[in-house]
Coordinates of C-alpha atoms in Angstrom, one line a residue:
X211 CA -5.5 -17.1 32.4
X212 CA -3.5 -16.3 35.2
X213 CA -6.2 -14.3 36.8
X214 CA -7.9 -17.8 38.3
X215 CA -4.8 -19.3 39.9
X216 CA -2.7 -16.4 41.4
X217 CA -3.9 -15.7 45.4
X218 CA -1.6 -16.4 47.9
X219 CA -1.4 -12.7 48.5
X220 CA -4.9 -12.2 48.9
X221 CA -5.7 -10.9 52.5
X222 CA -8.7 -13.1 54.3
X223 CA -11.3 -10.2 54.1
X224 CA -10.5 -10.1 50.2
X225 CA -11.5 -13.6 49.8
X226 CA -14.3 -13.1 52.6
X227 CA -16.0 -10.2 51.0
X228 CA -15.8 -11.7 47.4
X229 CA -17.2 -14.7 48.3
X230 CA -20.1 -13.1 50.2
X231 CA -20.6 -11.1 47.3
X232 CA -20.8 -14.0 45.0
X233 CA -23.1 -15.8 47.0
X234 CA -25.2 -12.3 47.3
X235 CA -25.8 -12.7 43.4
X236 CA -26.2 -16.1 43.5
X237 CA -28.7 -16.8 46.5
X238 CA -30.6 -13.3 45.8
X239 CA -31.3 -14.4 42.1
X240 CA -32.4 -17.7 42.9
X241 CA -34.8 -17.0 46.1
X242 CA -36.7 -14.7 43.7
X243 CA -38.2 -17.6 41.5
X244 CA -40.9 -18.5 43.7
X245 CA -42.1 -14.7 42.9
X246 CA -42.2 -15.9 39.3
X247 CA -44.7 -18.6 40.2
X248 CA -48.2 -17.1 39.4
X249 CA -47.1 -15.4 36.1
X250 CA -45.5 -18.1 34.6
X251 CA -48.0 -20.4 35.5
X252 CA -51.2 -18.7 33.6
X253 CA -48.7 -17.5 30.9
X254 CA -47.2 -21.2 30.4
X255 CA -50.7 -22.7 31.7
X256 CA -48.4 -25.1 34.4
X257 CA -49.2 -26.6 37.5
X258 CA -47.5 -25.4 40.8
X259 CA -46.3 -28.8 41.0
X260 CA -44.9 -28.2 37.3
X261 CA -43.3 -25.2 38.1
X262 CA -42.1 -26.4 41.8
X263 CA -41.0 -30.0 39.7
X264 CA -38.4 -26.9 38.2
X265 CA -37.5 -26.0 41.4
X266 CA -37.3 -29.1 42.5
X267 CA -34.6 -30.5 39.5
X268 CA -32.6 -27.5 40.6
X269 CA -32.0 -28.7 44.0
X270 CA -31.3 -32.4 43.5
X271 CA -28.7 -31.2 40.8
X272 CA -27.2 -28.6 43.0
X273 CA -27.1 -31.4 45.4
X274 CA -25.9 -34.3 43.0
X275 CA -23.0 -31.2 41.9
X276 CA -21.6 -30.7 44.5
X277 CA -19.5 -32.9 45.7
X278 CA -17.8 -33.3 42.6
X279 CA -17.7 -29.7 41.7
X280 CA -16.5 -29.4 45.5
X281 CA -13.6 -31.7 44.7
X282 CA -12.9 -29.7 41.5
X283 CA -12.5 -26.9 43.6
X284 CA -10.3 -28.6 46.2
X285 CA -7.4 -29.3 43.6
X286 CA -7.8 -26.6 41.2
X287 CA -9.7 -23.7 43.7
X288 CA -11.9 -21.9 43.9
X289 CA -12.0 -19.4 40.9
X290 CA -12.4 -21.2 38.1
X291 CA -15.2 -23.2 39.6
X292 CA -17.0 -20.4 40.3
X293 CA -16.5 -18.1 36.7
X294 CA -17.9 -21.7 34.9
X295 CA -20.6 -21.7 37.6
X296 CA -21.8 -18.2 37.1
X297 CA -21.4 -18.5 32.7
X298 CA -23.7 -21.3 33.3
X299 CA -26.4 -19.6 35.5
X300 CA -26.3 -16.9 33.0
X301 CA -27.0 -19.2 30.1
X302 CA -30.0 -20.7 32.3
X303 CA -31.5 -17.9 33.2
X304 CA -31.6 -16.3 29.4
X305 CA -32.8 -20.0 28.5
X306 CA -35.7 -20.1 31.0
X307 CA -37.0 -16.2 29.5
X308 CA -36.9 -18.4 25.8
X309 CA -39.0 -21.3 27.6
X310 CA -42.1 -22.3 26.0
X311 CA -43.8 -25.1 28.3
X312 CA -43.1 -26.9 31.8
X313 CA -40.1 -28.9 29.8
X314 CA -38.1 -25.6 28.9
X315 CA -38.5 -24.4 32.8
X316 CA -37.5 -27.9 33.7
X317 CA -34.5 -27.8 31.4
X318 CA -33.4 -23.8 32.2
X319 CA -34.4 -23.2 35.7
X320 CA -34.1 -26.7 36.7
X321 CA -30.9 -28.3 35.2
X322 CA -29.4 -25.4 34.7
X323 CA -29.3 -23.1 37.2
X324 CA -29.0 -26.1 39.6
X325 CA -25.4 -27.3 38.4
X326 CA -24.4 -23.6 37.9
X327 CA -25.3 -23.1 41.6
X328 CA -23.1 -25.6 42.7
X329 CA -20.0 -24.1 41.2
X330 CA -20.7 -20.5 43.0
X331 CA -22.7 -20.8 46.0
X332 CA -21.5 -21.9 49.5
X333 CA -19.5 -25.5 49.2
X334 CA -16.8 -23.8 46.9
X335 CA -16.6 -20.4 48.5
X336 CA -16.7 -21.8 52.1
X337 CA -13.9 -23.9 51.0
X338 CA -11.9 -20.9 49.8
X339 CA -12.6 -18.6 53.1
X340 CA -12.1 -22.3 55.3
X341 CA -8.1 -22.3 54.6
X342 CA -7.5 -18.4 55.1
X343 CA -9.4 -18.0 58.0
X344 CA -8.0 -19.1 61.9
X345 CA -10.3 -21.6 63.1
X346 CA -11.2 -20.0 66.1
X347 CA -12.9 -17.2 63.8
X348 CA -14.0 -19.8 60.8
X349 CA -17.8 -20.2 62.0
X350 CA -17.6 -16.3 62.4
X351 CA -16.6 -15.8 58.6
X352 CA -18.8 -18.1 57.7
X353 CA -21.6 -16.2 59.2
X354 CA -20.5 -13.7 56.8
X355 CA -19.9 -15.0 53.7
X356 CA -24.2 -17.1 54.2
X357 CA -25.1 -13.3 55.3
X358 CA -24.2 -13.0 51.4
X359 CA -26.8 -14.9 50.7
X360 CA -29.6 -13.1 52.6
X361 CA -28.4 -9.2 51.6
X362 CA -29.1 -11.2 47.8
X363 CA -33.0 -12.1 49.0
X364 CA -33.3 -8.5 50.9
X365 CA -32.0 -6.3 47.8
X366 CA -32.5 -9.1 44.9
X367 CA -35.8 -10.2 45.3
X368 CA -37.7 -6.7 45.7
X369 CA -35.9 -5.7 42.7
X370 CA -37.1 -9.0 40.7
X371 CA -40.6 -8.1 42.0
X372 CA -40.3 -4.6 40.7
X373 CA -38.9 -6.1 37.3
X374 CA -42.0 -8.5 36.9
X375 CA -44.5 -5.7 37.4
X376 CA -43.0 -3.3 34.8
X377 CA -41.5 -5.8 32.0
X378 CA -42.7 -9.6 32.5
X379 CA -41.2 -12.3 33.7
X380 CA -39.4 -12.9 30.3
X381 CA -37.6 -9.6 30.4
X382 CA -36.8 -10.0 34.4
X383 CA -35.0 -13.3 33.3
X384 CA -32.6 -11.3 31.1
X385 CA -32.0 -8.5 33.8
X386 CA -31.3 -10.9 36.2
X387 CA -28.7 -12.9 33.7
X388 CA -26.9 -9.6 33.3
X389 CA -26.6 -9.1 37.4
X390 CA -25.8 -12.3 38.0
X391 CA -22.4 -12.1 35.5
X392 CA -20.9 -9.8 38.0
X393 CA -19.9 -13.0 39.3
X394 CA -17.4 -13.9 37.1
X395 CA -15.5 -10.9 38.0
X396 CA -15.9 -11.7 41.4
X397 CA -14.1 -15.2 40.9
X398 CA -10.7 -13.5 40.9
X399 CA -11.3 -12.5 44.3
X400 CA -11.3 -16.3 45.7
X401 CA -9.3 -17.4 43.5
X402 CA -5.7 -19.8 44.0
X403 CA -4.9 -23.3 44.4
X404 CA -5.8 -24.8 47.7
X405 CA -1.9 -25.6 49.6
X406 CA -0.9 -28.8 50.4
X407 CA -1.8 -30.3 53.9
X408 CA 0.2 -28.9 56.7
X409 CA 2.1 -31.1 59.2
X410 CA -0.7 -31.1 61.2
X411 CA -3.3 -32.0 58.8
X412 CA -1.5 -34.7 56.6
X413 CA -1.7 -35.6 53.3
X414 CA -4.8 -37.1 52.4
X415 CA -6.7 -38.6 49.1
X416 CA -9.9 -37.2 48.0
X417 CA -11.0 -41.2 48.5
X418 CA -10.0 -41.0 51.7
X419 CA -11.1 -38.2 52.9
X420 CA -14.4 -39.3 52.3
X421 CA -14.2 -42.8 53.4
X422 CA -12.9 -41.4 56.4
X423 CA -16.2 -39.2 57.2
X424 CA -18.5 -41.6 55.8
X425 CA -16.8 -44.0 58.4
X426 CA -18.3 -41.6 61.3
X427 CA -21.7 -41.5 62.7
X428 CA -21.7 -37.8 63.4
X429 CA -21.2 -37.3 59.6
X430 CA -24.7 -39.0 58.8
X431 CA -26.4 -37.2 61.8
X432 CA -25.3 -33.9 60.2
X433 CA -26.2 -35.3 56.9
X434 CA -29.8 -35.8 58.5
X435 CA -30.1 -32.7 60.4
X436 CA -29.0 -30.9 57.1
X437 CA -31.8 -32.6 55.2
X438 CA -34.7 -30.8 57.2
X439 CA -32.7 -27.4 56.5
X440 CA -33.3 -28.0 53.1
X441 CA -36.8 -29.0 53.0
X442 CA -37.6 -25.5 55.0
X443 CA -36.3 -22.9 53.5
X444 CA -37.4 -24.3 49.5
X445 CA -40.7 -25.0 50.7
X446 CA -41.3 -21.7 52.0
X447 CA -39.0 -20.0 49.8
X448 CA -40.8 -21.4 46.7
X449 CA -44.7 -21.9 47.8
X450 CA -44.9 -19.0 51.0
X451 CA -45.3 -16.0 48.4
X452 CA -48.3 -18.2 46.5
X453 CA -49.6 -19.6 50.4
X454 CA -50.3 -16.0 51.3
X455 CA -51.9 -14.8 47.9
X456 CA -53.9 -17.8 48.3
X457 CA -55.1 -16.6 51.7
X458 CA -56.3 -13.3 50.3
X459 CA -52.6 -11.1 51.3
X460 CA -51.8 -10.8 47.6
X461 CA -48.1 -11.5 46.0
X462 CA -46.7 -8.0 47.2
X463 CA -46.8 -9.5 50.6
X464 CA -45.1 -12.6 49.3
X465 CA -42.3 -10.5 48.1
X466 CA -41.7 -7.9 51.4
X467 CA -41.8 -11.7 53.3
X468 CA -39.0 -13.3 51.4
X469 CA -37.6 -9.6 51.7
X470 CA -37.8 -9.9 55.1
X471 CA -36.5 -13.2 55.5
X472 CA -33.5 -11.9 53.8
X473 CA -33.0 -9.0 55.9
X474 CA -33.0 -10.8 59.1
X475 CA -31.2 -13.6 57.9
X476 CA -27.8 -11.2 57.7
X477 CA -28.3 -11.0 61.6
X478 CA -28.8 -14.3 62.3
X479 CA -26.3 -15.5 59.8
X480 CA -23.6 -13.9 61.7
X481 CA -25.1 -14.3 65.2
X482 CA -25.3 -18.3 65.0
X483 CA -21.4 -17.9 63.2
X484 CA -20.2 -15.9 66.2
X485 CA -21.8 -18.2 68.0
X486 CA -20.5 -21.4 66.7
X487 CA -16.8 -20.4 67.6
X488 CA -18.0 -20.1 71.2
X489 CA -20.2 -22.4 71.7
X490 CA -20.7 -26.2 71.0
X491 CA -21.9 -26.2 67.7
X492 CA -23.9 -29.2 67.0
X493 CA -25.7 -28.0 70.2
X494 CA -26.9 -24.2 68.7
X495 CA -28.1 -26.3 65.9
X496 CA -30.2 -28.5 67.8
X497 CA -31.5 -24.9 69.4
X498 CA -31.9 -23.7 66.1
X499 CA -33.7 -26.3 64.4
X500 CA -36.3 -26.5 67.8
X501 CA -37.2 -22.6 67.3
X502 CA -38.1 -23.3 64.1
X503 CA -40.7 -25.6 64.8
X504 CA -41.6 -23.2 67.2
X505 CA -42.3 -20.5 64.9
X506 CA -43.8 -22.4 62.7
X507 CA -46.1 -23.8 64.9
X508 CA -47.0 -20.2 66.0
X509 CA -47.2 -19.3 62.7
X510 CA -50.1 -21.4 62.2
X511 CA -52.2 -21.1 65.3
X512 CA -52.4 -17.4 65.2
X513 CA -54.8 -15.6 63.0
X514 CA -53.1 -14.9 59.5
X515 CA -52.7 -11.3 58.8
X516 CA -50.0 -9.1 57.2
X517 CA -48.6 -8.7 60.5
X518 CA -48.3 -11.9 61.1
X519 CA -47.0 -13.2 57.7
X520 CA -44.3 -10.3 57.9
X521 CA -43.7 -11.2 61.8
X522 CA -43.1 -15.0 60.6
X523 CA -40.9 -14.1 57.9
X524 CA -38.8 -11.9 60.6
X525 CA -38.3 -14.5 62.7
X526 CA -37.7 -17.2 60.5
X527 CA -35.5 -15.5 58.3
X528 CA -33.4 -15.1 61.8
X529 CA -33.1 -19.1 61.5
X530 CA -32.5 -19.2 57.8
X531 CA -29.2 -19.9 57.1
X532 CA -27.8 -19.8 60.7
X533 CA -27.2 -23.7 59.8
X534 CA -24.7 -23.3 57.2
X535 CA -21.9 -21.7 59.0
X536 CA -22.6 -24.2 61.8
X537 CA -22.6 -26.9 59.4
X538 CA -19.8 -26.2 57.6
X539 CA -17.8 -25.4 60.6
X540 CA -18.4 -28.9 62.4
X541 CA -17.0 -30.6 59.1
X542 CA -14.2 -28.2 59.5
X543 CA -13.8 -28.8 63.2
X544 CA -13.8 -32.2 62.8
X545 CA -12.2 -33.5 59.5
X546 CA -9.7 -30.3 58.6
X547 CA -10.1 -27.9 55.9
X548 CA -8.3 -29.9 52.7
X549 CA -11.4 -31.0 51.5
X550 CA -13.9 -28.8 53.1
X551 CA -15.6 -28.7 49.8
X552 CA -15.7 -31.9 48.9
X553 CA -17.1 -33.3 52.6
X554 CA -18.9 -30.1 52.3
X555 CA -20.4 -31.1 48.9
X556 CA -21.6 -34.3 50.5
X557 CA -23.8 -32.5 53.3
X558 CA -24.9 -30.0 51.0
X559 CA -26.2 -32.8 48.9
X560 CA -28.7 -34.2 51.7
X561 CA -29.4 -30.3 52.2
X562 CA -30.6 -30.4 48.5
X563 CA -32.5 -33.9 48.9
X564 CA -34.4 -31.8 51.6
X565 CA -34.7 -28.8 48.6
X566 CA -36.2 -31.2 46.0
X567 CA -39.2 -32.2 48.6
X568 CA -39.9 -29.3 50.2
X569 CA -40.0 -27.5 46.4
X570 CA -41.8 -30.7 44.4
X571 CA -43.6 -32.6 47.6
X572 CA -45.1 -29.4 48.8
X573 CA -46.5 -28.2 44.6
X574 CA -48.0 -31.9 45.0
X575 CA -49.6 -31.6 48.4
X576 CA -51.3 -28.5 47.0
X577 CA -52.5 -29.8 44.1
X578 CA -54.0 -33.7 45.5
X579 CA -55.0 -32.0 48.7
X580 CA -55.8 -27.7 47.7
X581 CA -53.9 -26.5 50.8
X582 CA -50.2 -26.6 52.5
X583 CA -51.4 -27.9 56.0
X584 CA -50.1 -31.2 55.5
X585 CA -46.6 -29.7 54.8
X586 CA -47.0 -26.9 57.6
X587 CA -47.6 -30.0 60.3
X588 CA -44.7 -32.0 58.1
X589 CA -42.4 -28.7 58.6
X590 CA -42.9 -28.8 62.7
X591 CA -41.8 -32.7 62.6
X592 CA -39.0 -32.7 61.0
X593 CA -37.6 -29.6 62.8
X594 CA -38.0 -31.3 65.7
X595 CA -36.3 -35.0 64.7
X596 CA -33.5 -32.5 63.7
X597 CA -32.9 -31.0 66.8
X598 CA -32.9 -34.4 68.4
X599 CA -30.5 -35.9 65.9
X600 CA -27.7 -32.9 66.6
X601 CA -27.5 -33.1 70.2
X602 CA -25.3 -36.6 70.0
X603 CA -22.9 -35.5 67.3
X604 CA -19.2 -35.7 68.3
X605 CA -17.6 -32.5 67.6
X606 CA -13.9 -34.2 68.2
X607 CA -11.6 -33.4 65.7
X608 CA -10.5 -36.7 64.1
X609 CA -7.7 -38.8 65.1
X610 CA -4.7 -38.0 62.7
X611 CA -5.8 -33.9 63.2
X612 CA -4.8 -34.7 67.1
X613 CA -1.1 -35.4 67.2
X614 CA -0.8 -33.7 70.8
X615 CA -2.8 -36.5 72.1
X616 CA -0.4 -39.1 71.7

């Protein structure tokens, strides 16, 4: 019982290294569904936008989650959020390989595995690394901990590809359960209470917290920018792999892609957190979400070959998650780390408004119009309003975290 509360001697890499691992599990496990796609669909006979509808439930409950499971894990930490989270996943994933129709896949992979994610992916571990971690190396760590998330897609997802070939995608559901309980071991590790506020952070409500970010334009402009986030990487993360077998590539492209996006998404990760404690960061995420459009752009005007495909998923999975540690550290920077999760929760949720259209939106596209081009152009749009929307964010801590100023 005691394992879940006792931390304070916990050294910051112990918490660091656990958390990354937990979101490794976490983030690998899910950024393999869209592999599942194509089987599921002939041997369920659903629609893409059936099986992205799934995907799609996942993320507005993830989102929906989040801030409350963020506030759970503010009072009572981290550890016990995350062991229920991962029990959960567990039970979704051995549900969705026992799914019969589009409604079991909604129920398993959707509802799920989308609350379970919000008790052990980044709101509640950031929040845990957030109060051991200096500020002047917190975007740094997180950079770390979301590189987690990408070593999951780069190891995870050939692995789930390799498991579909050989057993089926029932079977890969229950291999995948069984990895993904490592994670409740791993809860120990960012375990403990969260302390009280400091004198220079003072005591502060839940309530207030958020009233007091809500009360802030540059919280809504990072809600916004975090909305596009989310629409990119589900859309391509969910419908990329069945985009390129479309085109004639085949699904083992699909796979080394989201492989690759993994892969280079533990460099950029950690590049745009190092960066981020140097540099102003709602400005690197106005760069960031500008090169995306780029690439994509790119993407789409040169010929598609493997080359390509796997040259696009390079450079994209550079911008991946380079937004989280950014994100997270501007809410930091600017409101304290009490209730980074909860005020975390709250971005992540527009994040996970994004999820739900780039996973549902983009399976309906397809399906009214037989192609992605209408979400491809949608993708460049919105990476561009997002740039534009960071660059006039205050990064000024708020008042009552400045008592020098007085």
């Amino acid at each position: 019982m005691n394992l879940f509360s006792a931390s304070r001697m916990k050294s910051p890499w112990t918490v660091i290294l656990c958390a990354a691992a937990i979101v490794t599990l976490s983030m690998g496990v899910r950024q393999s569904f869209g592999l599942f796609m194509p089987q599921m669909g002939v041997a369920l006979d659903i629609s893409r936008s059936s099986f992205g509808l799934a995907v799609a439930i996942q993320n507005i409950a993830f989102g929906l989650a989040q801030p409350f499971v963020g506030a759970l894990a503010d009072k009572h930490g981290a550890g016990r959020v995350v062991a229920g989270g991962a029990i959960l996943y567990v039970a979704g994933l051995i549900a969705a390989s026992f799914a019969a129709d589009a409604l079991g896949i909604h129920i398993s992979l959707g509802l799920m595995v989308g609350l379970a994610m919000a008790g052990c992916t980044f709101t509640v571990v950031l929040g845990a690394v957030g109060r051991v971690v200096p500020e002047d190396k917190r975007s740094m760590a997180f950079g770390v901990v979301t590189a987690g998330g990408s070593i999951g897609q780069f190891l995870v997802v050939p692995a789930a590809q390799a498991m579909l070939a050989i057993f089926g995608y029932r079977t890969s559901f229950i291999l995948l359960a069984g990895l993904m309980a490592l994670s409740i071991l791993l809860a120990i590790g960012v375990a403990g209470r969260p302390e009280k506020a400091s004198g220079l952070e003072p005591q502060q409500s839940a309530g207030e917290a958020l009233k007091e970010a809500l009360d802030r334009r540059s919280f809504w402009l990072l809600n916004a920018g975090f909305f596009v986030c989310g629409f990119h990487i589900t859309f391509i993360a969910t419908h990329f792999p069945a985009y390129l077998s479309d085109r004639g590539l085949g699904i083992g492209i699909g796979a080394s892609a989201l492989a690759l996006i993994g892969l280079f998404n533990i460099f950029g990760s950690y590049a745009f957190g190092l960066a981020g404690d140097r540099l102003p960061k709602h400005r690197v995420l106005a760069g960031l979400y500008a090169a995306r459009s780029a690439v994509i752009a790119l993407f789409l005007i040169l010929p598609l070959t493997p080359l390509t495909a796997l040259a696009f998923a390079s450079a994209m999975g550079f911008l991946w998650l380079g937004t989280v540690p950014l994100t997270s550290g501007l809410v930091s920077q600017i409101f304290g780390t009490r209730h980074l999760s909860l005020l975390g929760g709250v971005v992540f949720l527009s994040h996970q408004v994004g999820s739900f259209f780039g996973a549902w939106a983009a399976g309906y596209a397809y399906d009214m119009l037989g192609s992605y081009d209408a979400v491809w152009a949608t993708s460049i749009i919105l990476g561009l309003m997002a740039a534009l929307i960071n660059l006039p964010i205050n990064d000024r801590p708020v008042a009552r975290l400045r008592p020098a100023a007085a």
